[in-house]
Coordinates of C-alpha atoms in Angstrom, one line a residue:
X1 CA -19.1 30.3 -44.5
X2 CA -15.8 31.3 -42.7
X3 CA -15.4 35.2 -43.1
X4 CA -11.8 37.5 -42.3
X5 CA -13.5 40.3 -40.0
X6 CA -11.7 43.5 -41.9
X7 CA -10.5 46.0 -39.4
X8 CA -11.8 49.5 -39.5
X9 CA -10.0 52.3 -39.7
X10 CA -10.7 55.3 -37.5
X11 CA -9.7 59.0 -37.7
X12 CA -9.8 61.1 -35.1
X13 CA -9.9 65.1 -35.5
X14 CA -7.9 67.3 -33.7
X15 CA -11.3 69.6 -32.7
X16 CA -13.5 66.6 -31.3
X17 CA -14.3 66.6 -28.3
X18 CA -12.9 64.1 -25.7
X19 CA -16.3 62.6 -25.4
X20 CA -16.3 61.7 -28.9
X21 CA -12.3 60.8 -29.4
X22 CA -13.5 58.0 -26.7
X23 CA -16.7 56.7 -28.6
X24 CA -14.6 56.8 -31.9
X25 CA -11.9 54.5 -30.0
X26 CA -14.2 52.2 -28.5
X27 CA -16.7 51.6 -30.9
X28 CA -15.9 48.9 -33.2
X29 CA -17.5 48.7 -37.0
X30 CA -17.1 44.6 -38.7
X31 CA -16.9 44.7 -42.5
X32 CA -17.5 40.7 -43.2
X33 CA -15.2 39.3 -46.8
X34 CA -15.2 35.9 -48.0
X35 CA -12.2 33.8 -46.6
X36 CA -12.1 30.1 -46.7
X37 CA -8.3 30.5 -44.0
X38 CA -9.7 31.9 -40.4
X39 CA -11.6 34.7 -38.8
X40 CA -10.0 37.8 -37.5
X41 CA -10.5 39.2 -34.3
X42 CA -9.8 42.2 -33.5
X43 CA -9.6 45.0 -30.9
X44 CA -8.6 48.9 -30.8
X45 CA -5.3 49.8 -29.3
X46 CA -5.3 53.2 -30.7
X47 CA -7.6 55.7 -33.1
X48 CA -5.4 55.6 -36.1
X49 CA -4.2 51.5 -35.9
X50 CA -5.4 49.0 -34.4
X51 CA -3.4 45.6 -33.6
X52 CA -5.2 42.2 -34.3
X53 CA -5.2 38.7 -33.2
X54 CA -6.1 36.0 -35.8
X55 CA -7.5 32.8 -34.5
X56 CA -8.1 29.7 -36.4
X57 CA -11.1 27.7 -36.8
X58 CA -11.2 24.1 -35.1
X59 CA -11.7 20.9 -38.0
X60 CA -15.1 20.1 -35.9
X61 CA -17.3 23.5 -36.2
X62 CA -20.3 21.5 -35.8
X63 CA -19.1 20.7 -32.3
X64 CA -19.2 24.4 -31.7
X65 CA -15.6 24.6 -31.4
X66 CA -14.3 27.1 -32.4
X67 CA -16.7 29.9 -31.9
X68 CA -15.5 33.7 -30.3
X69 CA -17.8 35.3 -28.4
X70 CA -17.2 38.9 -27.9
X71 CA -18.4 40.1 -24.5
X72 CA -19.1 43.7 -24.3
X73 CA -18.3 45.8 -20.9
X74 CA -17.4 49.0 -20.2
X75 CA -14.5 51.0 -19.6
X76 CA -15.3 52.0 -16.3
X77 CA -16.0 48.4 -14.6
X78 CA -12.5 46.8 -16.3
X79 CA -8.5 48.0 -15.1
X80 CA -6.7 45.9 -17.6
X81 CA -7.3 43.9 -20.8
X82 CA -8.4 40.4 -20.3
X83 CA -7.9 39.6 -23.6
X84 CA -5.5 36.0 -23.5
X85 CA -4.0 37.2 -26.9
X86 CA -2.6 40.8 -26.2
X87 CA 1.0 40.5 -25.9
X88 CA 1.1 43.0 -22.5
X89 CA -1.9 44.4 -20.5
X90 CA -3.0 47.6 -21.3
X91 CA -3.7 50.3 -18.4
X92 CA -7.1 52.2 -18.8
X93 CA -8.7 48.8 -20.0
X94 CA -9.7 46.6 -22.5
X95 CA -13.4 47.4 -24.1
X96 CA -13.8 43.6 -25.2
X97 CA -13.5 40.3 -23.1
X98 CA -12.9 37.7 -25.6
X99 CA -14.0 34.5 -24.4
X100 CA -12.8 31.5 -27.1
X101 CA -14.2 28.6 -27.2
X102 CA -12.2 25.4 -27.9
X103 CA -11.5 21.7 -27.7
X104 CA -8.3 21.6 -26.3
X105 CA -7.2 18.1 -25.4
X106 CA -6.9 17.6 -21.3
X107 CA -3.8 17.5 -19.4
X108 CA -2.2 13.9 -19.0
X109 CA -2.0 14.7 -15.7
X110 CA -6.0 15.1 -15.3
X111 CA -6.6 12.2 -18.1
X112 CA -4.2 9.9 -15.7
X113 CA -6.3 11.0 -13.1
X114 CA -9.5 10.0 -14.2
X115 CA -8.2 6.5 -15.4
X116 CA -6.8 6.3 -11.6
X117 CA -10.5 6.9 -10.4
X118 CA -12.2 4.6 -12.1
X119 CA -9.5 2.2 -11.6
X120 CA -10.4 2.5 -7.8
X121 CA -13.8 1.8 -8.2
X122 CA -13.1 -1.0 -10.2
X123 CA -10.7 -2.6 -7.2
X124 CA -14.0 -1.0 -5.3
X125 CA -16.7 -3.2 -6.5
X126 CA -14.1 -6.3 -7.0
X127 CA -13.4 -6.0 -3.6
X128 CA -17.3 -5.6 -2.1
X129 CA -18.4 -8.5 -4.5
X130 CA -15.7 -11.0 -3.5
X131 CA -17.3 -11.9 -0.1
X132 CA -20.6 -13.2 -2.4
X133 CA -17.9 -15.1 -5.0
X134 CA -16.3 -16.9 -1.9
X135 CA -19.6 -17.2 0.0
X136 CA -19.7 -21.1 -0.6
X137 CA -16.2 -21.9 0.8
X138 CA -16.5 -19.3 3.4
X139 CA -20.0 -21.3 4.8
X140 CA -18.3 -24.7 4.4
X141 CA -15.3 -23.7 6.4
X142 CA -17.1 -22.0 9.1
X143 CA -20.3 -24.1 9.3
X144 CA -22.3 -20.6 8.9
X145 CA -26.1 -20.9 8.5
X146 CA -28.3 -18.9 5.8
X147 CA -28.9 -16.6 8.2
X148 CA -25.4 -15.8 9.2
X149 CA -24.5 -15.5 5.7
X150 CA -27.4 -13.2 4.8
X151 CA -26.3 -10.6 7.9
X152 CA -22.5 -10.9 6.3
X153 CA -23.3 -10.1 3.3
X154 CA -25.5 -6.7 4.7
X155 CA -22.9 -5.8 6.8
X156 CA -20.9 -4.2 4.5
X157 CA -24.0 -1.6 4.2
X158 CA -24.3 -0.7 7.6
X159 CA -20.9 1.7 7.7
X160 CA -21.3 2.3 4.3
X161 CA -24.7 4.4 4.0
X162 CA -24.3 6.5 6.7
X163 CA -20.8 7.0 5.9
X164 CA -22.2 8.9 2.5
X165 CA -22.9 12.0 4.4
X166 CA -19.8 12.6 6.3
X167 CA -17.6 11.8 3.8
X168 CA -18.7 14.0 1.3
X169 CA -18.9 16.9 4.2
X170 CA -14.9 15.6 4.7
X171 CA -14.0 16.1 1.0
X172 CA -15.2 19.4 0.2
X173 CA -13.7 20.3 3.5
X174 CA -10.1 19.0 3.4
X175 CA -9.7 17.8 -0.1
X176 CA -11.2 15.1 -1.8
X177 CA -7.7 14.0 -2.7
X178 CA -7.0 12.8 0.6
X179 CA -10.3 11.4 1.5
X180 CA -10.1 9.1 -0.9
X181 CA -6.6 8.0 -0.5
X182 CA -7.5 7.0 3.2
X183 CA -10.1 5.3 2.4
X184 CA -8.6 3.2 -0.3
X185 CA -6.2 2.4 1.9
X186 CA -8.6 1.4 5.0
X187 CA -10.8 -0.6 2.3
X188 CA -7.7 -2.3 1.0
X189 CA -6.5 -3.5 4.4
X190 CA -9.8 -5.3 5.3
X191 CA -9.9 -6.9 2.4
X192 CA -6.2 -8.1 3.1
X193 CA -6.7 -9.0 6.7
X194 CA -10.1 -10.9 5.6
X195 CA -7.8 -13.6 4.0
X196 CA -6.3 -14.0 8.1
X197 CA -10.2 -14.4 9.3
X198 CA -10.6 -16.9 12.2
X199 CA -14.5 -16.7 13.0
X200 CA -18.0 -15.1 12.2
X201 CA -17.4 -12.2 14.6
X202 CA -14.0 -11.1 12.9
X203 CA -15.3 -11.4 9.5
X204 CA -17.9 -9.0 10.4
X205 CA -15.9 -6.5 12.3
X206 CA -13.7 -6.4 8.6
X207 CA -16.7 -6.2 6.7
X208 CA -17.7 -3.3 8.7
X209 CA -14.8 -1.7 7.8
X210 CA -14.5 -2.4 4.3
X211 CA -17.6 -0.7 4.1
X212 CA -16.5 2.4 5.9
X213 CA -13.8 2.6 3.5
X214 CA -15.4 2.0 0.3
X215 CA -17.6 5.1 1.3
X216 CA -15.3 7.3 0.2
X217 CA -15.9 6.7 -3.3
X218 CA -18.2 7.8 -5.0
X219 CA -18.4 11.0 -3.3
X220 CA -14.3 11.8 -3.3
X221 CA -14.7 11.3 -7.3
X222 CA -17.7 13.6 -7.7
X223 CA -15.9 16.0 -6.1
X224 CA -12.5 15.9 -8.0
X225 CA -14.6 15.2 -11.1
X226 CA -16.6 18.5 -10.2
X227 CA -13.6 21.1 -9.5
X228 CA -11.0 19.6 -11.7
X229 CA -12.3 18.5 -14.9
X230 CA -14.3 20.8 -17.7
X231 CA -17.9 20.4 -18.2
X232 CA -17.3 19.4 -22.2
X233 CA -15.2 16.7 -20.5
X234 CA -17.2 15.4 -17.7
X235 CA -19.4 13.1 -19.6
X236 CA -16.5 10.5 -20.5
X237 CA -15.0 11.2 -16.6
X238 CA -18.2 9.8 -15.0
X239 CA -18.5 7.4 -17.6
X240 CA -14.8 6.1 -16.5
X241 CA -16.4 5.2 -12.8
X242 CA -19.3 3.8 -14.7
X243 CA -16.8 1.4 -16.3
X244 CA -15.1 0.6 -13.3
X245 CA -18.6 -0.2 -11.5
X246 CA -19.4 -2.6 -14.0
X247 CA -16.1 -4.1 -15.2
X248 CA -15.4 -5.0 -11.5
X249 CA -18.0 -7.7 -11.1
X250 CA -17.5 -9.1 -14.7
X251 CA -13.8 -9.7 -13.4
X252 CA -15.3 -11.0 -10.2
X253 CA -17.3 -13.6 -11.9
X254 CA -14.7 -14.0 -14.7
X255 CA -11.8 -15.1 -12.9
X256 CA -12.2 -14.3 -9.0
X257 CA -14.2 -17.8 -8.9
X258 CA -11.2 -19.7 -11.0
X259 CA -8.7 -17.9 -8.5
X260 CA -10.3 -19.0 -5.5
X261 CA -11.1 -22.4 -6.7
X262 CA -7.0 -22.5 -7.7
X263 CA -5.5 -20.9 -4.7
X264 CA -8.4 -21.0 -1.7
X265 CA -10.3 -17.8 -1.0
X266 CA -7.8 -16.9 1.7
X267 CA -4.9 -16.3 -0.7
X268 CA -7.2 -14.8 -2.7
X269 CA -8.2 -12.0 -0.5
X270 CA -4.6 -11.5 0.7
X271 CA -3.3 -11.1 -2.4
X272 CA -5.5 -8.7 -4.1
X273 CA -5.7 -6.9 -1.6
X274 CA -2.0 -6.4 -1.0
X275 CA -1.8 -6.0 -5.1
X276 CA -4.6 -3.3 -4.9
X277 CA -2.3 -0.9 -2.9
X278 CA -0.1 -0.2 -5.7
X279 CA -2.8 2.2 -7.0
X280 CA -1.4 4.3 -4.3
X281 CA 1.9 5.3 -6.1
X282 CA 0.4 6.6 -9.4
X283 CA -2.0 8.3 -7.1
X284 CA 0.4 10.4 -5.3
X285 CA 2.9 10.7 -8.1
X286 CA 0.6 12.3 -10.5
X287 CA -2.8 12.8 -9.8
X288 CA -2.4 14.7 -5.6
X289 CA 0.1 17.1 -6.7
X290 CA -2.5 18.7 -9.1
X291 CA -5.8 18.6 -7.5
X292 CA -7.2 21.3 -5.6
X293 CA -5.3 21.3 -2.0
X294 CA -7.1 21.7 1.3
X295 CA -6.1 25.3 2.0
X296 CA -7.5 26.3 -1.5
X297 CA -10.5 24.2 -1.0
X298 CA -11.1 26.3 2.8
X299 CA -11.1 29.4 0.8
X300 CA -14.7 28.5 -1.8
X301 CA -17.3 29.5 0.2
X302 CA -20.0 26.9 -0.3
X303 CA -23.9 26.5 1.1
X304 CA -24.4 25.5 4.2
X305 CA -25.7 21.4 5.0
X306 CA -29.1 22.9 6.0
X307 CA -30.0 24.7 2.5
X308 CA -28.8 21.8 0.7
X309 CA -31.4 19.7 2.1
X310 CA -34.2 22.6 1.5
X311 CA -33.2 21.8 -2.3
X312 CA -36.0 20.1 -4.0
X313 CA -33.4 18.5 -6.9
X314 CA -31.6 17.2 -3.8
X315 CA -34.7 15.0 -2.9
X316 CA -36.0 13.8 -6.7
X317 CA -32.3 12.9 -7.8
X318 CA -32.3 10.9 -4.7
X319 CA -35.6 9.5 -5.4
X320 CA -34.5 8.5 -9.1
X321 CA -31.1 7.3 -7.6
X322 CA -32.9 5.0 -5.0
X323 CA -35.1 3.8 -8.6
X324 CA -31.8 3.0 -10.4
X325 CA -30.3 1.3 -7.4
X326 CA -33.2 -1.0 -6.4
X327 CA -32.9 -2.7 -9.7
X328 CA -29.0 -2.8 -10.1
X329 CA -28.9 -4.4 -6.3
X330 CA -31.7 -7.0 -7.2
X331 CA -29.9 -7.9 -10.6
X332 CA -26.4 -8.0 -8.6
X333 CA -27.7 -10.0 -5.7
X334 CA -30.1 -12.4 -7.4
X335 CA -29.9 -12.7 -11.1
X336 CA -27.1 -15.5 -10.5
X337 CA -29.4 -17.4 -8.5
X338 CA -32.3 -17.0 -10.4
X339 CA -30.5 -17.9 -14.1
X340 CA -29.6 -21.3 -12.0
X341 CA -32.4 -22.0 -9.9
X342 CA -35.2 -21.1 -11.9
X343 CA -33.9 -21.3 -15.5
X344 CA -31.9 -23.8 -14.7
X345 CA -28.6 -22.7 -16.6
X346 CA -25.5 -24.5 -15.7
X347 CA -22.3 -22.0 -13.1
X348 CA -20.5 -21.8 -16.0
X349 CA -23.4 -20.5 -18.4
X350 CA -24.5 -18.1 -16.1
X351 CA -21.0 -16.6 -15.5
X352 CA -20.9 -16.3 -18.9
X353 CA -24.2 -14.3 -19.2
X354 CA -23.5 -12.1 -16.4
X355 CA -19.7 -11.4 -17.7
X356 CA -21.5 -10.5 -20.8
X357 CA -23.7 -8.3 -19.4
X358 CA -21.1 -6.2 -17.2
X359 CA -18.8 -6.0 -20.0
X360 CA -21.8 -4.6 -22.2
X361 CA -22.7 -2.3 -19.8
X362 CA -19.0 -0.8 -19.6
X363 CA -19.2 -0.6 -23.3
X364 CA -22.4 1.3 -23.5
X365 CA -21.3 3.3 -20.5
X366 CA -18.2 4.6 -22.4
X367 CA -20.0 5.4 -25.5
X368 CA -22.4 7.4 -23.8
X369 CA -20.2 9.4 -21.7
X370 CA -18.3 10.4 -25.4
X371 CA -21.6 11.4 -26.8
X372 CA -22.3 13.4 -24.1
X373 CA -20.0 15.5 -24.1
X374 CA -20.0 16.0 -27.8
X375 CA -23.7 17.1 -27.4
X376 CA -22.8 19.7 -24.6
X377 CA -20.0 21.3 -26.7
X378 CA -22.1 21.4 -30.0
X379 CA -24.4 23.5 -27.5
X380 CA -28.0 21.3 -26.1
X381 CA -28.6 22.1 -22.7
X382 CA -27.9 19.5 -19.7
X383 CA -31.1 19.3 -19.1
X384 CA -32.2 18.0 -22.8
X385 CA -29.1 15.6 -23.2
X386 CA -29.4 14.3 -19.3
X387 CA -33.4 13.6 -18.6
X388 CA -33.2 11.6 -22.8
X389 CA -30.5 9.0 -21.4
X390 CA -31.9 9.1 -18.0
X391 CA -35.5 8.5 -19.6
X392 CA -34.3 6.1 -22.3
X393 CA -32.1 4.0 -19.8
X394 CA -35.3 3.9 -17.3
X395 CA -38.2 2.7 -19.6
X396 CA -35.8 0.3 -21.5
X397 CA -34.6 -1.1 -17.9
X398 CA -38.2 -1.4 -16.9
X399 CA -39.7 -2.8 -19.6
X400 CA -36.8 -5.7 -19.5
X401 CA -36.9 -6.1 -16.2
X402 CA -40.7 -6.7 -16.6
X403 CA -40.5 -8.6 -19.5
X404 CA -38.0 -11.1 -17.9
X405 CA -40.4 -12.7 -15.2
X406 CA -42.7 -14.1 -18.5
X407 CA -40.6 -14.6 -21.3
X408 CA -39.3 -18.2 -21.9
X409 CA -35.5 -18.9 -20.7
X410 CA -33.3 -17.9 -23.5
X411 CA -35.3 -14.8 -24.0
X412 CA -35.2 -13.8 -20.5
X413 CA -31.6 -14.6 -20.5
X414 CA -31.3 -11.6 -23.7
X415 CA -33.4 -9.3 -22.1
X416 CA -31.3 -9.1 -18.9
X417 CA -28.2 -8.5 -20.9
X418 CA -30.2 -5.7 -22.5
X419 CA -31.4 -4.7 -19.6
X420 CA -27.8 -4.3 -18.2
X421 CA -27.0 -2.7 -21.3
X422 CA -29.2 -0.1 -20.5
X423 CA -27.6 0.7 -17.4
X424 CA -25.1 2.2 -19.3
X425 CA -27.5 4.9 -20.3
X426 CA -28.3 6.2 -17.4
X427 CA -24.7 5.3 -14.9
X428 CA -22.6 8.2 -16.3
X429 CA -25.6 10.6 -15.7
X430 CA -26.4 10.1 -12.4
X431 CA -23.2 11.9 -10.6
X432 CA -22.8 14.1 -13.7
X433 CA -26.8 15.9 -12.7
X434 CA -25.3 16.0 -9.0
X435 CA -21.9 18.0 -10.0
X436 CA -24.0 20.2 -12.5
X437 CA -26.7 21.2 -9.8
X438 CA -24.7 21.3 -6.7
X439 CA -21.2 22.8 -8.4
X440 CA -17.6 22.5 -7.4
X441 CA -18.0 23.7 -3.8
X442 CA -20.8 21.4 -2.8
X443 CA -20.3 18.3 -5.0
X444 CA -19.2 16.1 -2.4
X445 CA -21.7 17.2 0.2
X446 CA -24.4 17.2 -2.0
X447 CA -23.3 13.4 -4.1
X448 CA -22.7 12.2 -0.4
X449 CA -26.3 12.6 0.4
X450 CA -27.7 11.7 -2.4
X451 CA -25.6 8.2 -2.6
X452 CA -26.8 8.1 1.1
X453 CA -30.1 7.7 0.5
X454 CA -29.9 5.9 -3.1
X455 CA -28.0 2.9 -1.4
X456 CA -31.0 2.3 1.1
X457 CA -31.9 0.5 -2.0
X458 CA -29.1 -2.0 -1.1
X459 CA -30.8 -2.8 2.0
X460 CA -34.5 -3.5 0.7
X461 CA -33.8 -5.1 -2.9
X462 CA -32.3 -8.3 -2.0
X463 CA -34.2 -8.6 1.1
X464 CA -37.5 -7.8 0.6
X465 CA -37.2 -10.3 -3.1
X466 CA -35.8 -13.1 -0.4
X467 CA -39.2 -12.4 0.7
X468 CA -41.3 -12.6 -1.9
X469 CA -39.6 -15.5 -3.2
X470 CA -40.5 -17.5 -0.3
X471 CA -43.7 -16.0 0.4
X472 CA -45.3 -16.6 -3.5
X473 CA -42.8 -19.1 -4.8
X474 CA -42.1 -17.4 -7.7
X475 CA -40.1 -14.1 -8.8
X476 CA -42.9 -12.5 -10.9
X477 CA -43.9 -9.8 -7.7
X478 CA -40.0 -9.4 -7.5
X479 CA -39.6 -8.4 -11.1
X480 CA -42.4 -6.6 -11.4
X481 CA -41.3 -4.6 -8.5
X482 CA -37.8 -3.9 -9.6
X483 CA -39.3 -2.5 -13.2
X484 CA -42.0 -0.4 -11.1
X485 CA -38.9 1.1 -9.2
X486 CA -36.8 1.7 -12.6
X487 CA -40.1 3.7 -13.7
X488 CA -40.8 5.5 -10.6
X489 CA -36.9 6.5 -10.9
X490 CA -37.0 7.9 -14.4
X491 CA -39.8 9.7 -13.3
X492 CA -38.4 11.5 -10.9
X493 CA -35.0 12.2 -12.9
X494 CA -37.6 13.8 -15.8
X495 CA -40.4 15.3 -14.1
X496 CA -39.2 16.4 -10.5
X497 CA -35.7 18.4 -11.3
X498 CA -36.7 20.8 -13.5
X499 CA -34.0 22.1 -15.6
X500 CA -30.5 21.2 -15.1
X501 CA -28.5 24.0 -13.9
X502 CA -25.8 24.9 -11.7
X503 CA -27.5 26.4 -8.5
X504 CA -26.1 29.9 -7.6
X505 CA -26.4 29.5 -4.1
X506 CA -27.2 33.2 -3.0
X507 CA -24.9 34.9 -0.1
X508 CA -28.6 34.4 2.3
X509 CA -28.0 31.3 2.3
X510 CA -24.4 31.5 3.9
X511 CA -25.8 34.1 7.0
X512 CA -28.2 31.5 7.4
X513 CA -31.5 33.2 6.4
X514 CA -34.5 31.6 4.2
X515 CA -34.2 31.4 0.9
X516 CA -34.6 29.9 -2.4
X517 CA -31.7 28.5 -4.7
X518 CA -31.9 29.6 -8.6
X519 CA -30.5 28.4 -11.8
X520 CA -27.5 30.2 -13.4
X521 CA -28.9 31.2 -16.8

C-alpha cells in the first residue's frame, strides 16, 4: 500500500559533542502513515528542519516504476549532493544518493533514430535480396549458366563476412554514426550502378561492393543501440532491426517481382536505389547531431581485440548465432524453390506464403521486443527473459523445420509460417545478449565478430542443401540438418553463456596482462 514517509524531527543540544551533532544530522529515522497520494522522500539539510522532496508514483507499479532506492554513502567519499531534486548543491555533502527509477518516454530524437535504423536494414535486406528476385531476367539477358549464377549470388558474402570485424573495430573507434552513413551510401550506389551493368564481371565487381557496404549494419546499429538507448528500452530497439530484416524480403517478394516485371529489373535497381538515398537527410538532420561523436567515443576506454576473443560468451553466442543463421539462410535461399518444385504450389501462391511469413515474423518480432522490456523493468534478470525466447524460438524453429520434410503439403506449408513466426522469438535477442555482455564501449567490436562468424552460415546453408538435394533427391537430410542446427544453436544460447551480464572488463586487461572478465552484479 502507498505510505507518506513522515519526517523526523531532530534536536540537537547545545553540550553534545560534535561527534554526536554529526550522527544526529545524518542519521535518518522513517515513521510509515497510510496515504493513498505519493511517498515522501526525504533528506536532512539541517538538525532542527529538514527540507523534502515529494515524488509521485508511476500508474504501472507493477512495472517497477516508480520505485526510490536510497543509496547509502558516507560523508567523507561525497563533495556535493547528488540528489536531482535539491534546488542548489550543498557543500560538505549529501548523505543520500537517491537513485529514481522511472519510465520516462524516450526523446523523439532517439525514437526517430531507431525508426531510421531499422528503416536501413529494411532498404538492407531489399537491396541484398533483389539480385535473387531478378535472377531469371538477369540469366536470360546475359545467357549466365547455373553456375555463374550460384557464384553471383555468393559474392555478395565474400566482402561481407570479413568486413564484420573491421567494421565494428571502425565504429567504436570513430563513431558508429558515421560508419554507417558511408556505408549506406556505398551499398546504395551499387545497387544504383547495378541497373547500368553490361556483363558477368561488372555485376560481380558491384556485388562485391554491395556487400562491403551492407557490412556496416548490423554492427553500426549494435553500437548506437548500445550507448544511446536505455536498457528498459532496448528490447523494442532491436526488435525495430528485426522488423526491418524481415519486412524487407516480404516487400521483395511482394512487389519487387511486379516492379520488375512492369518496368525491367534495370529501372528497378536504379531507381530504388537512387530512392534509397533519401534516408540520408533524416539521418543527418536528426539522428547524427545526437549520437555520441568520435572525440567522445576516443575518450571510453574499452578492452582490447585480444581479450575479447579470450571471452568464452564471445564464442557460444557465435555458436548459437551460426545455429539461428544456418536455418534463416536455408529458408531464405530455398524455401521458394522447394514450395514450387516439390510441393508444387503455383509463383503466386508461394509469394503469398512467404509474404505471410515475413510479415508474421515482423509482427512477432515487435511484440516480443515490447515484452521484453516490460519484463526488464518489472525487475527478471536478462539472463531469465533472454535464454526463455532464445530457447522457445529454437526448439519451436527446430521442431518445424523437422516437421516440414514429412508432413503433407498444406501442413508443411503452416509449419514454415510457424516456423518463421518463431524467428521473431529469438531475432530481437540476438544483438540485445551482445550489447548486454560486451557494453557500450565494445558493442561494435564485439557484434562485429560475432556477425562475422554467424554469417559463415550464409556460405554453407544453401550450398551444402544444393548438395544434398542432388546427391539424395530429396530435402529430408536438408531439413533435418537445418532443425539439428536450430537445436545445436539454442543450446549454446542456454547452456554455454552463463548468466547474462555486462562484463566489467578489469583495467589488466587494458596493460595487456592475463586475465579473466567478470559479471557486474
Amino acid at each position: 500500500m502507498p505510505m507518506k514517509w513522515a519526517r523526523p524531527t531532530f534536536r540537537a543540544h547545545a553540550g553534545s559533542s560534535a561527534a554526536v551533532r554529526i550522527a544526529r544530522r545524518y542519521v535518518q529515522y522513517f515513521r510509515p502513515t497510510r496515504r493513498r497520494s505519493s511517498l515522501y522522500a526525504f533528506w536532512p539539510s539541517g538538525i532542527a528542519s529538514m527540507p523534502r522532496t515529494r515524488v509521485r508514483h508511476s500508474k504501472n507499479r507493477r512495472a517497477g516504476n516508480g520505485v526510490l532506492r536510497l543509496r547509502m554513502q558516507s560523508r567523507a567519499a561525497l563533495g556535493t549532493c547528488t540528489n536531482p531534486f535539491h534546488p542548489q548543491p550543498r557543500q560538505g555533502g549529501c548523505m543520500h544518493d537517491r537513485i529514481i527509477d522511472t519510465s520516462q518516454r524516450l526523446p523523439r530524437w532517439l525514437l526517430a533514430t531507431v525508426v531510421l535504423l531499422g528503416l536501413s536494414v529494411f532498404i538492407n535486406y531489399i537491396d541484398r535480396g533483389n539480385l535473387a528476385t531478378a535472377a531469371p531476367s538477369i540469366r536470360d539477358e546475359f545467357q549466365l549458366s547455373t553456375s555463374q549464377l550460384g557464384f553471383l549470388l555468393t559474392a555478395f558474402f565474400i566482402t561481407y563476412i570479413p568486413m564484420q570485424i573491421a567494421v565494428g573495430w571502425l565504429s567504436d573507434r570513430y563513431g558508429a554514426a558515421h560508419v554507417l552513413l558511408t556505408g549506406f551510401v556505398v551499398w546504395s550506389l551499387a545497387m544504383t550502378l547495378t541497373g547500368l551493368a553490361q556483363g558477368f564481371v561488372m555485376l560481380v565487381g558491384l556485388r562485391l561492393l554491395l556487400g562491403l557496404g551492407e557490412s556496416v549494419s548490423f554492427p553500426t546499429a549494435s553500437s548506437i543501440i548500445a550507448r544511446s538507448v536505455p536498457e528498459s528500452a532496448r528490447g523494442i530497439a532491436n526488435a525495430a532491426t528485426s522488423v526491418g530484416l524481415s519486412a524487407g524480403p516480404a516487400f521483395g517478394i511482394f512487389f519487387g517481382g511486379m516492379l520488375i516485371a512492369a518496368y525491367g529489373w534495370r529501372w528497378f535497381f536504379a531507381g530504388f536505389g537512387l530512392v534509397s538515398l533519401l534516408w540520408v537527410i533524416p539521418w543527418l538532420t536528426i539522428a547524427q547531431p545526437h549520437l555520441p561523436q568520435p572525440r567522445a567515443i576516443n575518450a571510453e576506454s574499452g578492452p582490447p581485440t585480444a581479450v575479447l576473443l579470450r571471452t568464452p560468451a564471445l564464442w557460444y553466442a557465435s555458436l548459437g548465432h551460426f545455429g539461428v543463421n544456418y536455418v534463416w539462410y536455408f529458408v531464405l535461399n530455398w524455401i521458394p524453390y522447394y514450395l514450387v518444385r516439390e510441393r508444387g504450389w503455383t509463383l503466386a501462391q508461394m509469394a503469398t506464403i512467404g509474404g505471410v511469413s515475413y510479415l508474421l515474423m515482423a509482427v512477432v518480432a515487435t511484440a516480443n521486443g515490447w515484452i521484453t522490456d516490460r519484463r526488464i523493468r518489472a525487475g527478471i534478470s536478462h539472463t531469465r527473459v533472454c535464454k526463455t525466447y532464445l530457447a522457445a524460438g529454437a526448439c519451436i524453429v527446430g521442431a518445424c523445420v523437422a516437421a516440414c520434410a514429412l508432413a503433407s503439403t498444406m501442413v508443411s506449408a503452416c509449419l514454415l509460417v510457424l516456423a518463421c513466426a518463431a524467428f521473431g522469438l529469438t531475432a530481437p535477442h540476438i544483438y540485445l545478449v551482445a550489447q548486454t555482455l560486451a557494453g557500450p564501449a565494445a558493442a561494435g567490436r564485439w557484434v562485429g565478430m560475432q556477425n562475422c562468424l554467424g554469417n559463415i552460415a550464409g556460405l554453407i546453408a544453401p550450398f551444402l542443401t544444393g548438395i544434398l538435394v542432388d546427391r539424395t533427391g530429396s530435402f529430408v537430410p536438408a531439413f533435418l540438418i537445418a532443425a539439428a542446427a536450430s537445436l545445436l544453436g539454442g543450446a549454446a544460447w542456454v547452456f554455454g553463456l552463463g548468466e547474462i551480464k555486462p562484463i566489467a572488463w578489469s583495467r589488466q586487461d587494458h596493460c595487456g596482462e592475463q586475465t579473466t572478465s567478470r559479471a557486474v552484479p
